[in-house]
mmCIF file of C-alpha atoms in Angstrom:
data_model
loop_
_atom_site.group_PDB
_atom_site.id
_atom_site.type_symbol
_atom_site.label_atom_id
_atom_site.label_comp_id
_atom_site.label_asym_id
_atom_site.label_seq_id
_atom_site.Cartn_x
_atom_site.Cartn_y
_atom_site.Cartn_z
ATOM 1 C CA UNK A 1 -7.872 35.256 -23.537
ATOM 2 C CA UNK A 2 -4.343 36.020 -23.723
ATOM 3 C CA UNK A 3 -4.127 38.006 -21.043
ATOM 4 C CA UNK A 4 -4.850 35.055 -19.222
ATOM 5 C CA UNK A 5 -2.247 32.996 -20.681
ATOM 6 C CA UNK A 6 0.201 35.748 -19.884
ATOM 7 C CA UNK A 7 -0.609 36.108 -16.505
ATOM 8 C CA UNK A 8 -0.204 32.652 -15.797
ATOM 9 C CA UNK A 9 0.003 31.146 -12.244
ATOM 10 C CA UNK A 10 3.542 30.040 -11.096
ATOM 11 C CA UNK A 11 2.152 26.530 -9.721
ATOM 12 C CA UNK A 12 5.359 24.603 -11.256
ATOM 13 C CA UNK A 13 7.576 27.571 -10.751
ATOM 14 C CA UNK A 14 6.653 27.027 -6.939
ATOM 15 C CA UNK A 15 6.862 23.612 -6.513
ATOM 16 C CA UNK A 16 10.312 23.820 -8.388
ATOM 17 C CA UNK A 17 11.350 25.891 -5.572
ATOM 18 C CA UNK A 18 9.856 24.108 -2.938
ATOM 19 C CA UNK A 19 11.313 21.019 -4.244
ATOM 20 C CA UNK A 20 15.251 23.065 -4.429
ATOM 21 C CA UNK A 21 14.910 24.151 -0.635
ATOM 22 C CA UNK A 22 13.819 21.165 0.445
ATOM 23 C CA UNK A 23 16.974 19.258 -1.659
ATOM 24 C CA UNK A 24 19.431 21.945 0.125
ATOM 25 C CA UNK A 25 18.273 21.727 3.468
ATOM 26 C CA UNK A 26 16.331 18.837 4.141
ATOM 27 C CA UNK A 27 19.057 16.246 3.004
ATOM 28 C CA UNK A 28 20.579 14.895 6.215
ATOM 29 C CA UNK A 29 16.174 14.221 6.620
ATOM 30 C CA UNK A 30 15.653 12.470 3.586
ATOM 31 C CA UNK A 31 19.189 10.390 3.974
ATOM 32 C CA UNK A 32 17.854 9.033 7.277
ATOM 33 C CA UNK A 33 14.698 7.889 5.609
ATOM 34 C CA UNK A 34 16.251 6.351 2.945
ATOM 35 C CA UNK A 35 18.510 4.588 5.201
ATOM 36 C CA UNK A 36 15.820 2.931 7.308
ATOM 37 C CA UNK A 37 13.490 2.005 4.343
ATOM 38 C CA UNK A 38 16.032 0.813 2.473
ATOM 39 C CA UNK A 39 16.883 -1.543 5.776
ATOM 40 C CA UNK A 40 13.482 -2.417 5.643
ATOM 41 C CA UNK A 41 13.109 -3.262 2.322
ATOM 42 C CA UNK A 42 16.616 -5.266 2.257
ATOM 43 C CA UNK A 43 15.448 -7.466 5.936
ATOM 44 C CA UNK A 44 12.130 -8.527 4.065
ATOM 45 C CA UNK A 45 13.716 -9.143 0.812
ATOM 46 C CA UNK A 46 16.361 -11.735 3.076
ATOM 47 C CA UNK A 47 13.698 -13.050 4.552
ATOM 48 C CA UNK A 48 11.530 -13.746 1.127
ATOM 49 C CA UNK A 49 14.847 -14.793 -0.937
ATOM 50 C CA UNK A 50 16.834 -16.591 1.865
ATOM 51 C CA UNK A 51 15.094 -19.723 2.323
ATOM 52 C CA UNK A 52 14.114 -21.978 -0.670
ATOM 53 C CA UNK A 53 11.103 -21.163 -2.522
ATOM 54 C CA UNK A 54 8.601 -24.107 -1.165
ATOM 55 C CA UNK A 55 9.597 -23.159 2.704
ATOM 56 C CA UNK A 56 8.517 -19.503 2.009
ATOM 57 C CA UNK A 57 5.078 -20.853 -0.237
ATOM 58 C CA UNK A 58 4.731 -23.441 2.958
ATOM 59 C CA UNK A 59 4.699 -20.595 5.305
ATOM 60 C CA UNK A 60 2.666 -18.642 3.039
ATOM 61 C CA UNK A 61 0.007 -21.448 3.097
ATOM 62 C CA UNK A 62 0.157 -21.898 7.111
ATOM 63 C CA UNK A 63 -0.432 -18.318 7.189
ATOM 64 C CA UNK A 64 -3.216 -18.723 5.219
ATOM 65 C CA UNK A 65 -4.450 -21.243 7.134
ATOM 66 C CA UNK A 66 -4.029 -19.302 10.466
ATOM 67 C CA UNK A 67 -6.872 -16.846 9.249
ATOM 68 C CA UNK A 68 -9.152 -18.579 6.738
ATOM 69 C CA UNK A 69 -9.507 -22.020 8.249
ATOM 70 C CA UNK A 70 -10.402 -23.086 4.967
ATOM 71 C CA UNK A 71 -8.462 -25.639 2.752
ATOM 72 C CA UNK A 72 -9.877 -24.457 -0.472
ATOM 73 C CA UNK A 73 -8.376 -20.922 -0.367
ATOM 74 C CA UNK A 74 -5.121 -22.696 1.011
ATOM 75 C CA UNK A 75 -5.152 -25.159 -1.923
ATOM 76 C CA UNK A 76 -5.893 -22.308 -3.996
ATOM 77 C CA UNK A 77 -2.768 -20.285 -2.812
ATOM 78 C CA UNK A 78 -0.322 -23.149 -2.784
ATOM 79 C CA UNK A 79 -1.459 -23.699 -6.873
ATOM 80 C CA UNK A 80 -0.764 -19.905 -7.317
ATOM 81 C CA UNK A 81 2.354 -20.126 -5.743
ATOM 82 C CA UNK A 82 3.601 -22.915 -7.862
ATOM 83 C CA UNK A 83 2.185 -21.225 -11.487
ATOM 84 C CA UNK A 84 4.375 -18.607 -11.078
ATOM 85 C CA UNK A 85 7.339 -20.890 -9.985
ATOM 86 C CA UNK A 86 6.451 -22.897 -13.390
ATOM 87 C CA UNK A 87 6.556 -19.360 -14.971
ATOM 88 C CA UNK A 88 9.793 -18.517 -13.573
ATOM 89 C CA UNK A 89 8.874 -15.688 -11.989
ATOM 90 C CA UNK A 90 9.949 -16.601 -8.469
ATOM 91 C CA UNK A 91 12.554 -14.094 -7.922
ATOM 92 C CA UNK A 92 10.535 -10.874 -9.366
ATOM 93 C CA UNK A 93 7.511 -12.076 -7.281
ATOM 94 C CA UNK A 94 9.593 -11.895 -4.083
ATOM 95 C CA UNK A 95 11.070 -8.661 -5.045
ATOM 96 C CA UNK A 96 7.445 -7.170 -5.576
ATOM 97 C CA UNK A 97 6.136 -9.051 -2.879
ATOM 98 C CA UNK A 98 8.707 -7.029 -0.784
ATOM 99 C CA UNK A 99 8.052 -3.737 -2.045
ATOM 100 C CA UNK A 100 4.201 -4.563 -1.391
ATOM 101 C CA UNK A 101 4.490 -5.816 2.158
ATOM 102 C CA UNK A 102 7.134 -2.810 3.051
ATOM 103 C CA UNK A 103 4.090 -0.439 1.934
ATOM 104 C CA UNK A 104 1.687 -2.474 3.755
ATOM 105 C CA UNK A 105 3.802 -1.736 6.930
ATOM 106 C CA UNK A 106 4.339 2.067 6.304
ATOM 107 C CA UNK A 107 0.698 2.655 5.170
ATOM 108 C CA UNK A 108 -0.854 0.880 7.980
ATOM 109 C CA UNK A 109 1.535 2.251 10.241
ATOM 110 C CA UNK A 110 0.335 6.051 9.466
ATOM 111 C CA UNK A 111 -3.065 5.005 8.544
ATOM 112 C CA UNK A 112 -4.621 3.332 11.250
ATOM 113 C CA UNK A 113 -3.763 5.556 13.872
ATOM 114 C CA UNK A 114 -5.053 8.735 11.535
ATOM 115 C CA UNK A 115 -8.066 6.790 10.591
ATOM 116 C CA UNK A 116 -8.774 6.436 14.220
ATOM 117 C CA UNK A 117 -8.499 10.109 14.598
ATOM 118 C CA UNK A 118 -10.423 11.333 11.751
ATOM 119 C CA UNK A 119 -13.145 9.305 13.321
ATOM 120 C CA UNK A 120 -13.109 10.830 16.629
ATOM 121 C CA UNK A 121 -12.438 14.670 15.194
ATOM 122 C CA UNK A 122 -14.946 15.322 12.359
ATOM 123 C CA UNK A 123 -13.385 18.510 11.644
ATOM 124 C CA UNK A 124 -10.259 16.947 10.838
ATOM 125 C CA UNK A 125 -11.887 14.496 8.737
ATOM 126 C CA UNK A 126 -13.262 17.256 6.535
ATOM 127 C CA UNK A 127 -9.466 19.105 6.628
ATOM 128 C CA UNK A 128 -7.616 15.780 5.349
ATOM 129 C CA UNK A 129 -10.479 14.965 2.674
ATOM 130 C CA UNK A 130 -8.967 17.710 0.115
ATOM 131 C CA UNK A 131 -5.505 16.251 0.356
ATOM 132 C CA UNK A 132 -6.579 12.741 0.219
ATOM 133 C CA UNK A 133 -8.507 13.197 -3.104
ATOM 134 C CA UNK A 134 -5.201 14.351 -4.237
ATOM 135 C CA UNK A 135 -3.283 12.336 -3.320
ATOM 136 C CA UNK A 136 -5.245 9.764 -4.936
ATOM 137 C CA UNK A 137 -6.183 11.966 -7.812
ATOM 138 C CA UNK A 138 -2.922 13.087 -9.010
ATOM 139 C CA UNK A 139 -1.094 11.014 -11.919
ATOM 140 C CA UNK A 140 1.055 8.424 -9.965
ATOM 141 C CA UNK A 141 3.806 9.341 -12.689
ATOM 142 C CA UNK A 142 4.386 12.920 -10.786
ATOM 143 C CA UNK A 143 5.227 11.135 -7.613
ATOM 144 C CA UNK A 144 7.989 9.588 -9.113
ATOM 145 C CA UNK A 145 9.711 12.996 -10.282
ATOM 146 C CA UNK A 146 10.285 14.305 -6.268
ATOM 147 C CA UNK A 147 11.102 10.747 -5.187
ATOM 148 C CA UNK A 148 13.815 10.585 -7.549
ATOM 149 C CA UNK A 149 15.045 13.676 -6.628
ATOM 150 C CA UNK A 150 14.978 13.789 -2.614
ATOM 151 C CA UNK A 151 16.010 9.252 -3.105
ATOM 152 C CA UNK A 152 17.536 8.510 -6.811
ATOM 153 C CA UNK A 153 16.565 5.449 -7.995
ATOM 154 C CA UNK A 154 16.150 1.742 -6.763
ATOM 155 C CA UNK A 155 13.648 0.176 -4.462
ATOM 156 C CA UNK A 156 12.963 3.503 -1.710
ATOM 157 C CA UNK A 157 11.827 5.822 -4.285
ATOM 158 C CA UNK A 158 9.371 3.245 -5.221
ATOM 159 C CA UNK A 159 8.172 2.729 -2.188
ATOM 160 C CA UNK A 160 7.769 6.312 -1.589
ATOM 161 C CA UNK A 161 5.532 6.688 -4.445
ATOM 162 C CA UNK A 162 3.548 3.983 -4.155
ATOM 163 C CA UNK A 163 2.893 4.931 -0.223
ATOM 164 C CA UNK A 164 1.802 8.218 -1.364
ATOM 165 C CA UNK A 165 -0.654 6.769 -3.379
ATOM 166 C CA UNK A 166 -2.306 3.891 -1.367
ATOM 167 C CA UNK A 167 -2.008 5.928 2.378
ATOM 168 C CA UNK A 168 -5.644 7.568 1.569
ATOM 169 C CA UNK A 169 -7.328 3.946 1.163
ATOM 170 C CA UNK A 170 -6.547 2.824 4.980
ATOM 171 C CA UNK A 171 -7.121 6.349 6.650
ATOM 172 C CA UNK A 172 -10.752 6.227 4.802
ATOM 173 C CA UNK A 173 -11.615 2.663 5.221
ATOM 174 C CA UNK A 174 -10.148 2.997 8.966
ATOM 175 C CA UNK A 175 -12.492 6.203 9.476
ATOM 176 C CA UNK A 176 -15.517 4.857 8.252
ATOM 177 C CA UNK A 177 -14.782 1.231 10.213
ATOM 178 C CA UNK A 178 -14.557 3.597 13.784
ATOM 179 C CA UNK A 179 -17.338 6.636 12.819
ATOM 180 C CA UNK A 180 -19.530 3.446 12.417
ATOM 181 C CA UNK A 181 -19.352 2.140 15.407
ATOM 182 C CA UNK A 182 -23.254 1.874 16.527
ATOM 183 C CA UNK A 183 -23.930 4.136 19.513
ATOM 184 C CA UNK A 184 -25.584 1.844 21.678
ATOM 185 C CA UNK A 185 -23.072 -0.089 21.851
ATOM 186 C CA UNK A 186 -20.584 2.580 22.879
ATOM 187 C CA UNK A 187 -23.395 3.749 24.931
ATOM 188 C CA UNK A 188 -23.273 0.095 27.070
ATOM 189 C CA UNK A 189 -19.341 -0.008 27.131
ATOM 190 C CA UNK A 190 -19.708 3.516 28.790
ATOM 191 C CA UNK A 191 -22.229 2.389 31.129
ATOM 192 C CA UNK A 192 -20.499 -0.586 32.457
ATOM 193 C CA UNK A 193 -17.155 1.836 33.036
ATOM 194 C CA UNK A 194 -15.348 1.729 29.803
ATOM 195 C CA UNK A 195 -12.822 4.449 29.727
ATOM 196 C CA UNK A 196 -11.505 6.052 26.506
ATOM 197 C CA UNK A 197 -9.062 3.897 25.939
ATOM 198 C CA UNK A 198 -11.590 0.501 26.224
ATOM 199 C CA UNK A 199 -13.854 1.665 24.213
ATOM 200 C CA UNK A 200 -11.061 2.093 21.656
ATOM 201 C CA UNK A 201 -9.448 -1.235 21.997
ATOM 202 C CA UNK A 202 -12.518 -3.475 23.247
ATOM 203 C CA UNK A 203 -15.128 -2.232 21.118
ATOM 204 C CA UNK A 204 -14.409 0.341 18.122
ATOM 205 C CA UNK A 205 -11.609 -1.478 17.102
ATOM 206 C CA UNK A 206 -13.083 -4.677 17.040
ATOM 207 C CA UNK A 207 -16.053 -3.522 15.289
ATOM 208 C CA UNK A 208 -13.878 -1.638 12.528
ATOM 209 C CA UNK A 209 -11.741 -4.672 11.685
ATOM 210 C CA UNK A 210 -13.505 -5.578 8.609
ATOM 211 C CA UNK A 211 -13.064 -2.243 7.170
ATOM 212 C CA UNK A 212 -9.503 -2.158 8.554
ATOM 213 C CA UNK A 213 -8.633 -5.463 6.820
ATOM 214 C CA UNK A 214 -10.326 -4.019 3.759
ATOM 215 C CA UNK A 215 -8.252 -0.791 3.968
ATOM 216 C CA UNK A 216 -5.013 -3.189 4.206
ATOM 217 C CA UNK A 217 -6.804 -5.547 1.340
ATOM 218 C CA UNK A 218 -6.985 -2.301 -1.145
ATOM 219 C CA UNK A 219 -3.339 -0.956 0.323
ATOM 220 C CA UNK A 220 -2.637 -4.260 -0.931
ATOM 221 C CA UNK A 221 -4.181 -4.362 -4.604
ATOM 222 C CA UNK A 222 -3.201 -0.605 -5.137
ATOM 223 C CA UNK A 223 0.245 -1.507 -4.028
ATOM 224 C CA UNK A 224 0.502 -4.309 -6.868
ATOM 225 C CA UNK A 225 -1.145 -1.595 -9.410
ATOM 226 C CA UNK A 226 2.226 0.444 -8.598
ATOM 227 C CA UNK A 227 4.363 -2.716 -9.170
ATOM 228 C CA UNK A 228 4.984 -1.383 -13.335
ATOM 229 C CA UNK A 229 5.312 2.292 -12.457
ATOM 230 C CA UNK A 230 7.870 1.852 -9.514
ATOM 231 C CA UNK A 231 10.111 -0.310 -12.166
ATOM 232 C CA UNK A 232 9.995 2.769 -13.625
ATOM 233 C CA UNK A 233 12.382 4.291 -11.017
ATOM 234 C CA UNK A 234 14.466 1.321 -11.118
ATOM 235 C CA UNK A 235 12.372 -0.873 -8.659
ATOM 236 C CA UNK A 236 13.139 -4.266 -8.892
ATOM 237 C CA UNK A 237 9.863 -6.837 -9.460
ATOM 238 C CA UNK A 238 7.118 -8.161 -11.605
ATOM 239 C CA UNK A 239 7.293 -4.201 -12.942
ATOM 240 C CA UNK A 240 10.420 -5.279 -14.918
ATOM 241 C CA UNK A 241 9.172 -7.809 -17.440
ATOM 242 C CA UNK A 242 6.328 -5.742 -18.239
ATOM 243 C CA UNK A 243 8.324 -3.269 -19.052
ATOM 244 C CA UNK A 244 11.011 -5.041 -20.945
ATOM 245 C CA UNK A 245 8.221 -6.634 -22.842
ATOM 246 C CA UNK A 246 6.571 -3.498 -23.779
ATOM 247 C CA UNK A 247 10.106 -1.881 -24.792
ATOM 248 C CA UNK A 248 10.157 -4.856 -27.246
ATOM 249 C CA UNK A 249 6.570 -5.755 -27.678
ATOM 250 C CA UNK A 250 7.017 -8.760 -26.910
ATOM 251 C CA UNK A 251 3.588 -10.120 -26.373
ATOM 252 C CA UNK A 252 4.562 -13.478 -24.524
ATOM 253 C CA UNK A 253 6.774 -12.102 -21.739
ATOM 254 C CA UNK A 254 3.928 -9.427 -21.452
ATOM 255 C CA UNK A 255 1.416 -11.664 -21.317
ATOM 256 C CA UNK A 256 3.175 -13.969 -18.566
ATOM 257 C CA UNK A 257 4.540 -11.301 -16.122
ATOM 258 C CA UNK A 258 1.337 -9.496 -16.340
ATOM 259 C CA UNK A 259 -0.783 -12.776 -15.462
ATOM 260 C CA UNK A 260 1.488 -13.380 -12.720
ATOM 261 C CA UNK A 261 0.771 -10.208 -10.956
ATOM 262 C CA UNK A 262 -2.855 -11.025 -11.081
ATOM 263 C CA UNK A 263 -2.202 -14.409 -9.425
ATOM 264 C CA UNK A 264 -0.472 -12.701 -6.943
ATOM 265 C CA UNK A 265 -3.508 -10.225 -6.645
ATOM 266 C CA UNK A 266 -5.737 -13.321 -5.844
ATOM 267 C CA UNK A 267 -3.629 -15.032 -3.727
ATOM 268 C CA UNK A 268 -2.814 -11.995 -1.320
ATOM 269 C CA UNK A 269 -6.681 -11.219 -1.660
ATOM 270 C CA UNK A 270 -7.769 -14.311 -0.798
ATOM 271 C CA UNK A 271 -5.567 -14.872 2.482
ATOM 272 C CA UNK A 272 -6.745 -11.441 3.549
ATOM 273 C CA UNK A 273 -10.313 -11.607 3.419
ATOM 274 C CA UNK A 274 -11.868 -10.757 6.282
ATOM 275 C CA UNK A 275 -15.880 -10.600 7.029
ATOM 276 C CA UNK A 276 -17.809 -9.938 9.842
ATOM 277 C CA UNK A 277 -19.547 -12.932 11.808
#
C-alpha cells in the first residue's frame, strides 16, 4: 500500500492555499466583519455589564415571565441567577452570555430565512445536507485554526467558530417546522385567497414556531457547549475557569465554573421552551 501513501491527496495542501489567497485578498472583507461583530459583541456586553447585576437578573425574570406565564420557571431562574452570583461567577456569565446571545442573533439571522427555503426547494435541501453534516461533523477545534487566522484572537473568532458549528441546528429544525406544514391547511389558506406571502407569515410560520424555538433552544445549548473551546482563542467567559482549572487541576474551580454553565443551560432552556397548544 505504499503507493497509496505516496500518492497522497493534497486536501491540507489545498486548504493551506485556499486559506493564503483568501488572507491576501479577502482582508479589507474579513476587517469589515470583524468590525461589526466585534460592535455587536461590545453593545451586548454594555448592556449585560452596565447595569447592576439584580436589574439585569430582574429583567431576565420579566422576560421570563413574558413567555412562560409561569412563576415556577421564573422562581426557578431568579435562584439560578443568584447561585452563580454566590459563586462569583457574575462577570464570566455575562461575558458568555454575550458570546451566546451574539450567536443566537447571527445563527437565526441566516438560519431562518434558509430553513424557510430549504422547505420550499427540496432540491436545495438535499444540496445543503452534505455541508451541514460537516459542518456539524468536523472537530470544532479546526474551526478555530481559520478563525484565528482571517480574526486573531479575542471574542470574534469565537463567535465565528461557534456560528459555524450551531448554524446547521436552526436551518434543519426551521426546514422540518415549514416542510411540515399539513396540506390541508395550506390547501384552505389558498382557497380563501392566501397569497405566497400569507401563507408564509399567517400559517407556515406559525405552525413551525415550535421547531423554530427548538432550533434557537439547541443554537442555544450548542452555543454554551462552545463556551470552553472559544476560551481557547482567547474568548472571554465561563470557558476561562475551566480552563485555568484544568491547566492546574484544580478540581474545585473546575467543578464550580463547570456547574455554573449548566445552570445557565437550564435557565436559558427553561425561559425558551416553547410547545404547541
Amino acid at each position: 500500500m505504499d503507493w497509496l501513501t505516496d500518492n497522497k491527496i493534497p486536501v491540507g495542501k489545498a486548504a493551506k492555499l485556499i486559506f493564503d489567497w483568501l488572507k491576501d485578498h479577502a482582508g479589507p472583507l474579513f476587517d469589515a466583519i470583524a468590525a461589526v461583530l466585534d460592535g455587536m459583541i461590545a453593545a451586548i456586553l454594555y448592556v449585560l455589564t452596565a447595569p447592576p447585576a439584580a436589574v439585569v437578573i430582574a429583567v431576565f425574570v420579566g422576560v421570563t415571565w413574558l413567555l412562560q406565564r409561569n412563576w415556577k420557571t421564573c422562581l426557578l431562574v431568579l435562584l439560578g441567577f443568584l447561585f452563580i452570583v454566590n459563586q462569583g461567577y457574575w462577570k464570566n456569565t455575562a461575558e458568555s452570555l454575550t458570546l451566546i446571545l451574539a450567536s443566537c442573533v447571527v445563527c437565526m439571522a441566516a438560519g431562518v430565512p434558509i430553513g424557510i427555503a430549504a422547505a420550499h426547494r427540496p432540491r436545495l435541501y438535499a444540496a445543503m445536507t452534505p455541508i451541514l453534516d460537516l459542518m456539524q461533523t468536523l472537530p470544532t477545534f479546526v474551526y478555530l485554526i481559520p478563525a484565528i487566522v482571517f480574526f486573531g484572537l479575542g471574542m470574534v473568532p469565537g463567535l465565528i467558530a461557534t456560528v459555524i458549528f450551531v448554524l446547521p441546528a436552526p436551518i434543519r429544525l426551521t426546514q422540518l417546522g415549514v416542510a411540515s406544514t399539513p396540506v390541508a391547511l395550506k390547501e384552505a389558506a389558498t382557497a380563501f385567497g392566501a397569497t405566497h406571502r400569507q401563507l408564509l407569515w399567517k400559517v407556515e410560520l406559525p405552525w413551525a414556531l415550535p421547531q423554530i424555538m427548538a432550533g434557537l433552544n439547541q443554537t442555544i445549548m450548542l452555543s454554551l457547549s462552545m463556551v470552553v473551546i472559544a476560551a481557547l482563542v482567547g474568548a472571554n467567559g465561563l470557558g476561562i475557569p475551566v480552563v485555568r482549572a484544568l491547566q492546574s487541576v484544580n478540581t474545585a474551580q473546575g467543578f464550580e465554573s463547570g456547574f455554573v454553565i449548566v445552570v445557565v443551560a437550564i435557565i436559558l432552556d427553561r425561559m425558551l421552551r416553547v410547545t404547541r397548544k
